[in-house]
PDB file of C-alpha atoms in Angstrom:
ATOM      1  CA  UNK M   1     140.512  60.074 169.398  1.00 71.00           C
ATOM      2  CA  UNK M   2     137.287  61.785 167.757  1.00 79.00           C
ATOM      3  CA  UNK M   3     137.950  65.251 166.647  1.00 87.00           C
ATOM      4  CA  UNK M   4     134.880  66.272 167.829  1.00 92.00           C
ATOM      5  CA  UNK M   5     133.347  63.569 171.043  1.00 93.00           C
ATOM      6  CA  UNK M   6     129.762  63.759 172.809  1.00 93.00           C
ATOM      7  CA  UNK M   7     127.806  61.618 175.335  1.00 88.00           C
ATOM      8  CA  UNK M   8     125.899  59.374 173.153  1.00 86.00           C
ATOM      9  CA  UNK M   9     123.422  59.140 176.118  1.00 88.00           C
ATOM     10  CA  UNK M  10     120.074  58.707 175.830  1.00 93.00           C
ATOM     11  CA  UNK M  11     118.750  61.504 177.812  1.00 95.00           C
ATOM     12  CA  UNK M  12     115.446  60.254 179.137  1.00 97.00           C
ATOM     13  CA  UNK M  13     113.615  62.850 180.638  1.00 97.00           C
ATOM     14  CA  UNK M  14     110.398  64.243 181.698  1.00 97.00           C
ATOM     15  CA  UNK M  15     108.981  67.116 180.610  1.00 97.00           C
ATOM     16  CA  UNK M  16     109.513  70.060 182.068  1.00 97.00           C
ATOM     17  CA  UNK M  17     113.433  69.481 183.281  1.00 97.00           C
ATOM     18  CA  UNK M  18     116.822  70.947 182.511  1.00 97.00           C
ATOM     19  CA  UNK M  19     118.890  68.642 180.329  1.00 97.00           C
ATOM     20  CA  UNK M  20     122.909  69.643 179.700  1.00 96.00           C
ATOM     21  CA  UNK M  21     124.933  68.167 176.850  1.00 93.00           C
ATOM     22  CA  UNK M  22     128.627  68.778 176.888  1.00 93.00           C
ATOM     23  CA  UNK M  23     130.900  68.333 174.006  1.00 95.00           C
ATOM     24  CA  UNK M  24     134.680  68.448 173.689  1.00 96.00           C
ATOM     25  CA  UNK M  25     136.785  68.930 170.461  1.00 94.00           C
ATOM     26  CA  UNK M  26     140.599  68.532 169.831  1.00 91.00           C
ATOM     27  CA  UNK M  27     141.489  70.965 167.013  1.00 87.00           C
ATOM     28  CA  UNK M  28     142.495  74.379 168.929  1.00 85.00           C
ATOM     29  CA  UNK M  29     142.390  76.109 165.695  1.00 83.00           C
ATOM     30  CA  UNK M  30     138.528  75.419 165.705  1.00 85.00           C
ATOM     31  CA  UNK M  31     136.997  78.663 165.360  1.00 84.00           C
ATOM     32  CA  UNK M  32     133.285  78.680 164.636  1.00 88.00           C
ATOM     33  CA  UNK M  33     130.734  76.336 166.707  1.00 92.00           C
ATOM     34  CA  UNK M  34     127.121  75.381 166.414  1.00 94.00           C
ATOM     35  CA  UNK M  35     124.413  72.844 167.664  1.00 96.00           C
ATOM     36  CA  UNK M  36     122.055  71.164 165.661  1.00 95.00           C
ATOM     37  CA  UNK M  37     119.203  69.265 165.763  1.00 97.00           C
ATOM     38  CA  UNK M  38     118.025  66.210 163.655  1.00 95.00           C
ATOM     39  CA  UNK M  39     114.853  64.504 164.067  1.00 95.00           C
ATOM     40  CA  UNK M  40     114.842  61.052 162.937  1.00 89.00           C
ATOM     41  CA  UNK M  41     115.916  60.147 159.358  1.00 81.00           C
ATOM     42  CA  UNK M  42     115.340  64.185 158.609  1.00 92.00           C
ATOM     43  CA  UNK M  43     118.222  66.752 157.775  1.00 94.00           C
ATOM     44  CA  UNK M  44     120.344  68.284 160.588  1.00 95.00           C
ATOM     45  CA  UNK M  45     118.774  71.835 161.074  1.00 94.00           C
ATOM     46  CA  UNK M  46     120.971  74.735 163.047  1.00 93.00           C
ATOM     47  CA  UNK M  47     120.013  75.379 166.344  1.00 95.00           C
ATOM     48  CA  UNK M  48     122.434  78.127 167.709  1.00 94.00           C
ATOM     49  CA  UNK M  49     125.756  79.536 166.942  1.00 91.00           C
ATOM     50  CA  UNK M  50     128.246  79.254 169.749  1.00 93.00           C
ATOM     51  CA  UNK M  51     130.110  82.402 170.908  1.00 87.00           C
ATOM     52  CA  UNK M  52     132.525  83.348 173.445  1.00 86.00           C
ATOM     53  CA  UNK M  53     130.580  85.095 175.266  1.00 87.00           C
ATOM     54  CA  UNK M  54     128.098  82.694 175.699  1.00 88.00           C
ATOM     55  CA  UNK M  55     124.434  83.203 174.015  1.00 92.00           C
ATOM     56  CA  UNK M  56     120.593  82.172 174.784  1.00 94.00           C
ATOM     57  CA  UNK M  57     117.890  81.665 172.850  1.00 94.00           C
ATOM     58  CA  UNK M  58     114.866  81.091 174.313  1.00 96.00           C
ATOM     59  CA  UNK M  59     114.830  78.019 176.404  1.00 97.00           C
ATOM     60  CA  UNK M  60     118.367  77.231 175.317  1.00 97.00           C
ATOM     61  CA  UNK M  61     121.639  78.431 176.345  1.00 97.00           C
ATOM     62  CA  UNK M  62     124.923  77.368 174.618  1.00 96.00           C
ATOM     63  CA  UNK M  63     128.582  78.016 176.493  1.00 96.00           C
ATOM     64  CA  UNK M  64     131.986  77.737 174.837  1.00 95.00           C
ATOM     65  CA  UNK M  65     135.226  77.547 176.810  1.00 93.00           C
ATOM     66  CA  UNK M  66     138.140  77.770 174.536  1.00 92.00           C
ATOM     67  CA  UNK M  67     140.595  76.874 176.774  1.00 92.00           C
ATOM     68  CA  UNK M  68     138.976  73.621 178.354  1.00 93.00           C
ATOM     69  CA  UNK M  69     138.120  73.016 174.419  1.00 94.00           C
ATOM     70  CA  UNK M  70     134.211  72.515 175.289  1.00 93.00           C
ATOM     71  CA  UNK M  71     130.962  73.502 174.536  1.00 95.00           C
ATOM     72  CA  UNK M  72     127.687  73.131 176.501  1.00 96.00           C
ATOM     73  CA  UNK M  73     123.950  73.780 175.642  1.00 97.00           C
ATOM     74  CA  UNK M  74     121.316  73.896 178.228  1.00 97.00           C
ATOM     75  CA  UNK M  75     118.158  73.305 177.457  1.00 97.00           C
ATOM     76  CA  UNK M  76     115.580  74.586 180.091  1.00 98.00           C
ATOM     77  CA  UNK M  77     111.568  73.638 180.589  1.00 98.00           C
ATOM     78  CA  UNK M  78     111.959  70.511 178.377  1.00 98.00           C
ATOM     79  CA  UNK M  79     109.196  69.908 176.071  1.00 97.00           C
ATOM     80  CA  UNK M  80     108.301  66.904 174.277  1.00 97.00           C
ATOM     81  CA  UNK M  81     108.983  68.309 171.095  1.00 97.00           C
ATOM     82  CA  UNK M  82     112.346  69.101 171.741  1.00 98.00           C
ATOM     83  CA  UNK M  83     113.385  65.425 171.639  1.00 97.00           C
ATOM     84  CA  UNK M  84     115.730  64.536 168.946  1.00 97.00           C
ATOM     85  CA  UNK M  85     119.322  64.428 168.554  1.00 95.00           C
ATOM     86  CA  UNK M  86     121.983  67.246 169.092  1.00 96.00           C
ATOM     87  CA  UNK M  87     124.967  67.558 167.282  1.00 95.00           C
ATOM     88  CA  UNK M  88     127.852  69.178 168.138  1.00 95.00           C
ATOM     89  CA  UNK M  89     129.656  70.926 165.167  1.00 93.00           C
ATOM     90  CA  UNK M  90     133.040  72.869 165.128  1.00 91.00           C
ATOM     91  CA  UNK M  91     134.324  74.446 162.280  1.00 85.00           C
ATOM     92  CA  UNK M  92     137.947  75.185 161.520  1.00 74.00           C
ATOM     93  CA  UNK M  93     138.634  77.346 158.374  1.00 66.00           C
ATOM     94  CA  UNK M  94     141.823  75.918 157.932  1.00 66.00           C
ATOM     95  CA  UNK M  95     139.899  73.158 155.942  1.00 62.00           C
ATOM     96  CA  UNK M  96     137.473  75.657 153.919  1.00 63.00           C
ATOM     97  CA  UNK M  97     134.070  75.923 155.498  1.00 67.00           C
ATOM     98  CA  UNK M  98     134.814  71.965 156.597  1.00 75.00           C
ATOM     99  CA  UNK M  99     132.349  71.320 159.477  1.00 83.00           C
ATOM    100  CA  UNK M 100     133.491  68.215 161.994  1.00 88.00           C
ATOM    101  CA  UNK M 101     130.565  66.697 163.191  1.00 90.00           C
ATOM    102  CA  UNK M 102     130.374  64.794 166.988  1.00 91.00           C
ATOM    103  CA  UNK M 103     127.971  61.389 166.623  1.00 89.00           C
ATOM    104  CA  UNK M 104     125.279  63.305 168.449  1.00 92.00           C
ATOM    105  CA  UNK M 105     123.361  63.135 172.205  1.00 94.00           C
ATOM    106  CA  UNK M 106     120.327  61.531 171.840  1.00 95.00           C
ATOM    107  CA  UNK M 107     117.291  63.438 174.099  1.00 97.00           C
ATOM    108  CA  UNK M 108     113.499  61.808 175.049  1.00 97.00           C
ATOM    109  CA  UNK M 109     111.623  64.039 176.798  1.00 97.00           C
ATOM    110  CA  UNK M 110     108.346  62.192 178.109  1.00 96.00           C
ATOM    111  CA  UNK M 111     105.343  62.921 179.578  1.00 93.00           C
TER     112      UNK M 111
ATOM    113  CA  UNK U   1     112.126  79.694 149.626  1.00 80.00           C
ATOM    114  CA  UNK U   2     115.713  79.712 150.490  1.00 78.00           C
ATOM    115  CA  UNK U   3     116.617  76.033 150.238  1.00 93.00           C
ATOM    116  CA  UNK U   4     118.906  72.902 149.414  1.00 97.00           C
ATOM    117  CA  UNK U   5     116.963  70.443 147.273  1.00 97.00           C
ATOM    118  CA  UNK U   6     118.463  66.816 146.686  1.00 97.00           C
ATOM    119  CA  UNK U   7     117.571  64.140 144.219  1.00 97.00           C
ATOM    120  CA  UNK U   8     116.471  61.377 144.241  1.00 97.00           C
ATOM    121  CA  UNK U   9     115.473  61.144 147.543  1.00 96.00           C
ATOM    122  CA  UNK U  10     115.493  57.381 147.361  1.00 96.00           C
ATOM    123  CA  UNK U  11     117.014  55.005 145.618  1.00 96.00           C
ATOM    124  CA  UNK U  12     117.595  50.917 145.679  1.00 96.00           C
ATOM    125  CA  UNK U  13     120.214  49.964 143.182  1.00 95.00           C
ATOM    126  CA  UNK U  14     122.448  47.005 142.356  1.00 95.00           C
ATOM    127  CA  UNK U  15     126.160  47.289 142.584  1.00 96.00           C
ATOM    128  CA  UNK U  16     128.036  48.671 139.470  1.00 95.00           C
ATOM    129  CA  UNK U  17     125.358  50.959 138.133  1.00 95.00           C
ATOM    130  CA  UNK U  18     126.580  54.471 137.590  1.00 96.00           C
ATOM    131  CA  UNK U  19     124.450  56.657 139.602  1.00 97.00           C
ATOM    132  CA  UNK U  20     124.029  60.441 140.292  1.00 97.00           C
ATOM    133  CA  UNK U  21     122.725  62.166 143.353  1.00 98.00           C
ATOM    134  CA  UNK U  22     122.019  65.787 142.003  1.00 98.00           C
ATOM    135  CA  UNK U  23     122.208  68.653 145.171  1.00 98.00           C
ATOM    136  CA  UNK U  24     120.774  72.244 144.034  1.00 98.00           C
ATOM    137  CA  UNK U  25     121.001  75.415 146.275  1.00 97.00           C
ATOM    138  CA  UNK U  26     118.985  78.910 145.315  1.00 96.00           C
ATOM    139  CA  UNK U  27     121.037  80.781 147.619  1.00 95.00           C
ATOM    140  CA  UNK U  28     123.941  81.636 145.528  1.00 95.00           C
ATOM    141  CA  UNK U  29     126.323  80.078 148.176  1.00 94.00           C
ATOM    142  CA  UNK U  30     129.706  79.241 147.511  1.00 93.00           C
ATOM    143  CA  UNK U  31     130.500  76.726 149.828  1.00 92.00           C
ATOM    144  CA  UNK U  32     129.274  73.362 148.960  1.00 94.00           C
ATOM    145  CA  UNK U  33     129.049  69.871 150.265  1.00 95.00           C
ATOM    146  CA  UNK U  34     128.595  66.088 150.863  1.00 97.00           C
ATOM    147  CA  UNK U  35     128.211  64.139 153.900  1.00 96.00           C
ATOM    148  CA  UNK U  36     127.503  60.280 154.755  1.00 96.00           C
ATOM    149  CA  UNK U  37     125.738  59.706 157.970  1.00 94.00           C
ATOM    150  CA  UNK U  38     126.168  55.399 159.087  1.00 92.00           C
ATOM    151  CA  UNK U  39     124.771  55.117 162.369  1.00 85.00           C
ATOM    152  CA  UNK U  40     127.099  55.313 165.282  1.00 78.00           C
ATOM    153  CA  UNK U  41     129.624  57.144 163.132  1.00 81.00           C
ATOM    154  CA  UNK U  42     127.562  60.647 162.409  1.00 82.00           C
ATOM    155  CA  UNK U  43     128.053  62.792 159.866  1.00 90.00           C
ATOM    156  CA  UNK U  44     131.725  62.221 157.522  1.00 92.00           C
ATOM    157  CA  UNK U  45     132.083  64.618 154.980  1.00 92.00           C
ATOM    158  CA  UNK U  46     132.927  63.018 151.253  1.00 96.00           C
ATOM    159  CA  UNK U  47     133.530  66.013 149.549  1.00 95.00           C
ATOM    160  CA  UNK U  48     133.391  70.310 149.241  1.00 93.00           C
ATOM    161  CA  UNK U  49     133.644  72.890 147.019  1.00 94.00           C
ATOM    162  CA  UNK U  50     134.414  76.122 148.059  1.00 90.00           C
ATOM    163  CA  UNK U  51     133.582  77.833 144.740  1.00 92.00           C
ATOM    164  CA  UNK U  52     132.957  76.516 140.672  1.00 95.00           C
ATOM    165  CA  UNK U  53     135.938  74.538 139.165  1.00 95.00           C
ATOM    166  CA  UNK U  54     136.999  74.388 142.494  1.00 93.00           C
ATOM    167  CA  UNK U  55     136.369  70.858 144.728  1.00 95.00           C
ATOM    168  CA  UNK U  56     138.491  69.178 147.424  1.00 92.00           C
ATOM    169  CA  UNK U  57     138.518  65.607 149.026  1.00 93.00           C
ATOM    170  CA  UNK U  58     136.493  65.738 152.538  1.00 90.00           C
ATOM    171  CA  UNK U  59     137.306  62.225 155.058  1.00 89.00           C
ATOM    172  CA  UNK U  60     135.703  59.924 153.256  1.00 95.00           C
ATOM    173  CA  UNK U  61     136.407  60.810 149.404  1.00 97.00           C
ATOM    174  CA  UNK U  62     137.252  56.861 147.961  1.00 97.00           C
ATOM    175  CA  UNK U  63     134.459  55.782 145.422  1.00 97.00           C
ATOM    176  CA  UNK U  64     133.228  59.252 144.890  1.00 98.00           C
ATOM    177  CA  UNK U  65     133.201  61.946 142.248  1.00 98.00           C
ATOM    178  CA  UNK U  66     132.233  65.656 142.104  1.00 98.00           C
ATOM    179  CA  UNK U  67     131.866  68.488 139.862  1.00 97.00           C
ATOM    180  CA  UNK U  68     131.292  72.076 140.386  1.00 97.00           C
ATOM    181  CA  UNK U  69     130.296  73.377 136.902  1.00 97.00           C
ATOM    182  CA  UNK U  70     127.591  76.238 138.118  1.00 97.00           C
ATOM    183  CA  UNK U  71     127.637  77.778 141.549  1.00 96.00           C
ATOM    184  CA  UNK U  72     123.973  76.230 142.513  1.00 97.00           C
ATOM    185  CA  UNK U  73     125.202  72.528 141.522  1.00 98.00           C
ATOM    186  CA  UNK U  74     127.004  70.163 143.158  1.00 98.00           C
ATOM    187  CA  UNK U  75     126.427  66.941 141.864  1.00 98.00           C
ATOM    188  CA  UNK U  76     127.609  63.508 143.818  1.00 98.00           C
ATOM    189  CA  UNK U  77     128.374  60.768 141.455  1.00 98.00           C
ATOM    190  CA  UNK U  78     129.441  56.887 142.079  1.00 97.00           C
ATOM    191  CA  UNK U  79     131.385  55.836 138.813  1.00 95.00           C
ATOM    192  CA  UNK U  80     130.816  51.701 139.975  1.00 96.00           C
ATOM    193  CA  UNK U  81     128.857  51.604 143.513  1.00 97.00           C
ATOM    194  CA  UNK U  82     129.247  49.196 145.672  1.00 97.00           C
ATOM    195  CA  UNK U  83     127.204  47.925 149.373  1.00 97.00           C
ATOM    196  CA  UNK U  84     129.427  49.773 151.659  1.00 96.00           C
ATOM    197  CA  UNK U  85     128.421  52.723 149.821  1.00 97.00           C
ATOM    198  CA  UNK U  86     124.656  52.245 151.216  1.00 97.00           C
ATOM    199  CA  UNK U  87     123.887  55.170 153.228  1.00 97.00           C
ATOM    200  CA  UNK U  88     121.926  58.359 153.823  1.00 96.00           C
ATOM    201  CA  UNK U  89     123.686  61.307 151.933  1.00 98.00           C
ATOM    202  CA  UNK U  90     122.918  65.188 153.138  1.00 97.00           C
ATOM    203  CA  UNK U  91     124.006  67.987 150.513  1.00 97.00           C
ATOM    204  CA  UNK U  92     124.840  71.322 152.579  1.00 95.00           C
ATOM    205  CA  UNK U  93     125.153  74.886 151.288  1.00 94.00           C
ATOM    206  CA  UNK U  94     127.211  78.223 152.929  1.00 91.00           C
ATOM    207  CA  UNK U  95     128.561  81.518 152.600  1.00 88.00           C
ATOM    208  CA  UNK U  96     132.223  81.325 152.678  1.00 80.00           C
ATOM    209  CA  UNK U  97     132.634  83.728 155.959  1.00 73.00           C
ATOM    210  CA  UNK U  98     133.367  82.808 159.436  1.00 68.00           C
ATOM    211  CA  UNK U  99     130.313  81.327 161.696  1.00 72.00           C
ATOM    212  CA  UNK U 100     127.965  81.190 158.548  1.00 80.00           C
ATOM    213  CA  UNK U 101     126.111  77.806 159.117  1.00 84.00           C
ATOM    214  CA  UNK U 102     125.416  75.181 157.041  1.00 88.00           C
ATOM    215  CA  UNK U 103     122.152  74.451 155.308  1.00 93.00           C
ATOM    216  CA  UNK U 104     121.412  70.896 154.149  1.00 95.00           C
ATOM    217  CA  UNK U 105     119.040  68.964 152.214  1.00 96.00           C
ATOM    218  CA  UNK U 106     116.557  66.950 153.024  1.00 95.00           C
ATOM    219  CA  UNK U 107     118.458  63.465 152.185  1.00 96.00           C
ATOM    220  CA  UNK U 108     119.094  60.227 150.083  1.00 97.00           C
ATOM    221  CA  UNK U 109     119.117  57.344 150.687  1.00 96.00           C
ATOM    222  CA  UNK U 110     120.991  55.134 148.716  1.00 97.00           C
ATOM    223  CA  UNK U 111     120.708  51.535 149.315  1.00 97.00           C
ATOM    224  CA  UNK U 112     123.202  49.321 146.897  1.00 97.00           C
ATOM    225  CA  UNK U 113     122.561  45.857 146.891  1.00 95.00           C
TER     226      UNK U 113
END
């Protein structure tokens, strides 16, 4: 099993709707998440940190449920820039700064 | 600018060659690192660094070498490169503190034929 496992998808859709990714992750000892975003053949660039609580930014909105080992991030009013792929990343500190990347949710958004 | 700067950013060579990917960070971070991305298998970390003299194997160590001399260097060497390592290689940069995110550079690709 994937330390770290996403919905490959594609997520086709138009512009303008809500799109949810979900991620789960095996290591309880995780303790830091993020998404990020990489655009085609480009570097993986943070999106948002992932915290208890919960925390928006904008048009997004990430979630983190420790116990059910899963994260979520909503993304609201879809635009056609915001299609690229999201990785989910969980960090456990028991490895150094070691980041454990999922394969990443691919999202079109289309006109 | 705060940033991670890789070289080359590509390169075609034939297996065998010694070849260095150099990875330079300006943000006096401690935490260092190299990652392989195949498709349909993400991102696998080779190696880290967590501070100079100081480097440790990541998954997917086997046919790589690293050396942490300086804190803004973190060079990525292949001693005798061969296909399977034909890739695209990101160099990332942190703080070493809890929920500090990674920055990476913009890529290599390394094609070994």
């Amino acid at each position: 099993r994937k330390e770290v496992e996403q919905d490959p998808g594609p997520f086709n859709v138009p512009e303008g709707a809500t799109v949810a990714f979900n991620c789960t992750y095996s290591n309880s000892a995780s303790q830091s998440f993020f998404w990020y975003r990489q655009d085609c053949r480009k570097e993986p660039k943070l999106l948002m940190s992932v915290y208890s609580s919960g925390n928006e930014d904008g048009r997004f909105t990430a979630q983190l449920n420790r116990a059910s080992q899963y994260i979520s991030l909503l993304i609201r009013d879809s635009k056609l820039s915001d299609s690229a792929t999201y990785l989910c990343v969980v960090n456990n500190r028991e490895y150094g700064n070691k980041l454990v990347f999922g394969a990443g949710t691919i999202l079109r958004v289309k006109s | 600018e705060a940033q991670v700067t890789q070289n080359p950013r590509y390169l075609i060579t034939v297996t065998g060659k010694k070849l260095t990917v150099t990875c330079s960070q300006n943000m006096n971070h401690e935490y260092m690192s190299w990652y392989r991305q195949d498709p349909g298998l993400g991102l696998r970390q080779i190696y880290y660094s967590m501070n100079v003299e100081v480097t440790d194997k990541g998954d997917v160590p086997e046919g790589y070498k690293v050396s942490r001399k300086e804190k803004r260097n973190f060079p990525l060497i292949l001693e005798s490169p061969s296909p399977n390592q034909t890739s695209l290689y990101f160099c990332a940069s942190s703080l070493v503190r809890e929920n500090q995110p990674q920055h990476f550079g913009d890529g290599t690709r390394l094609s070994i034929l």
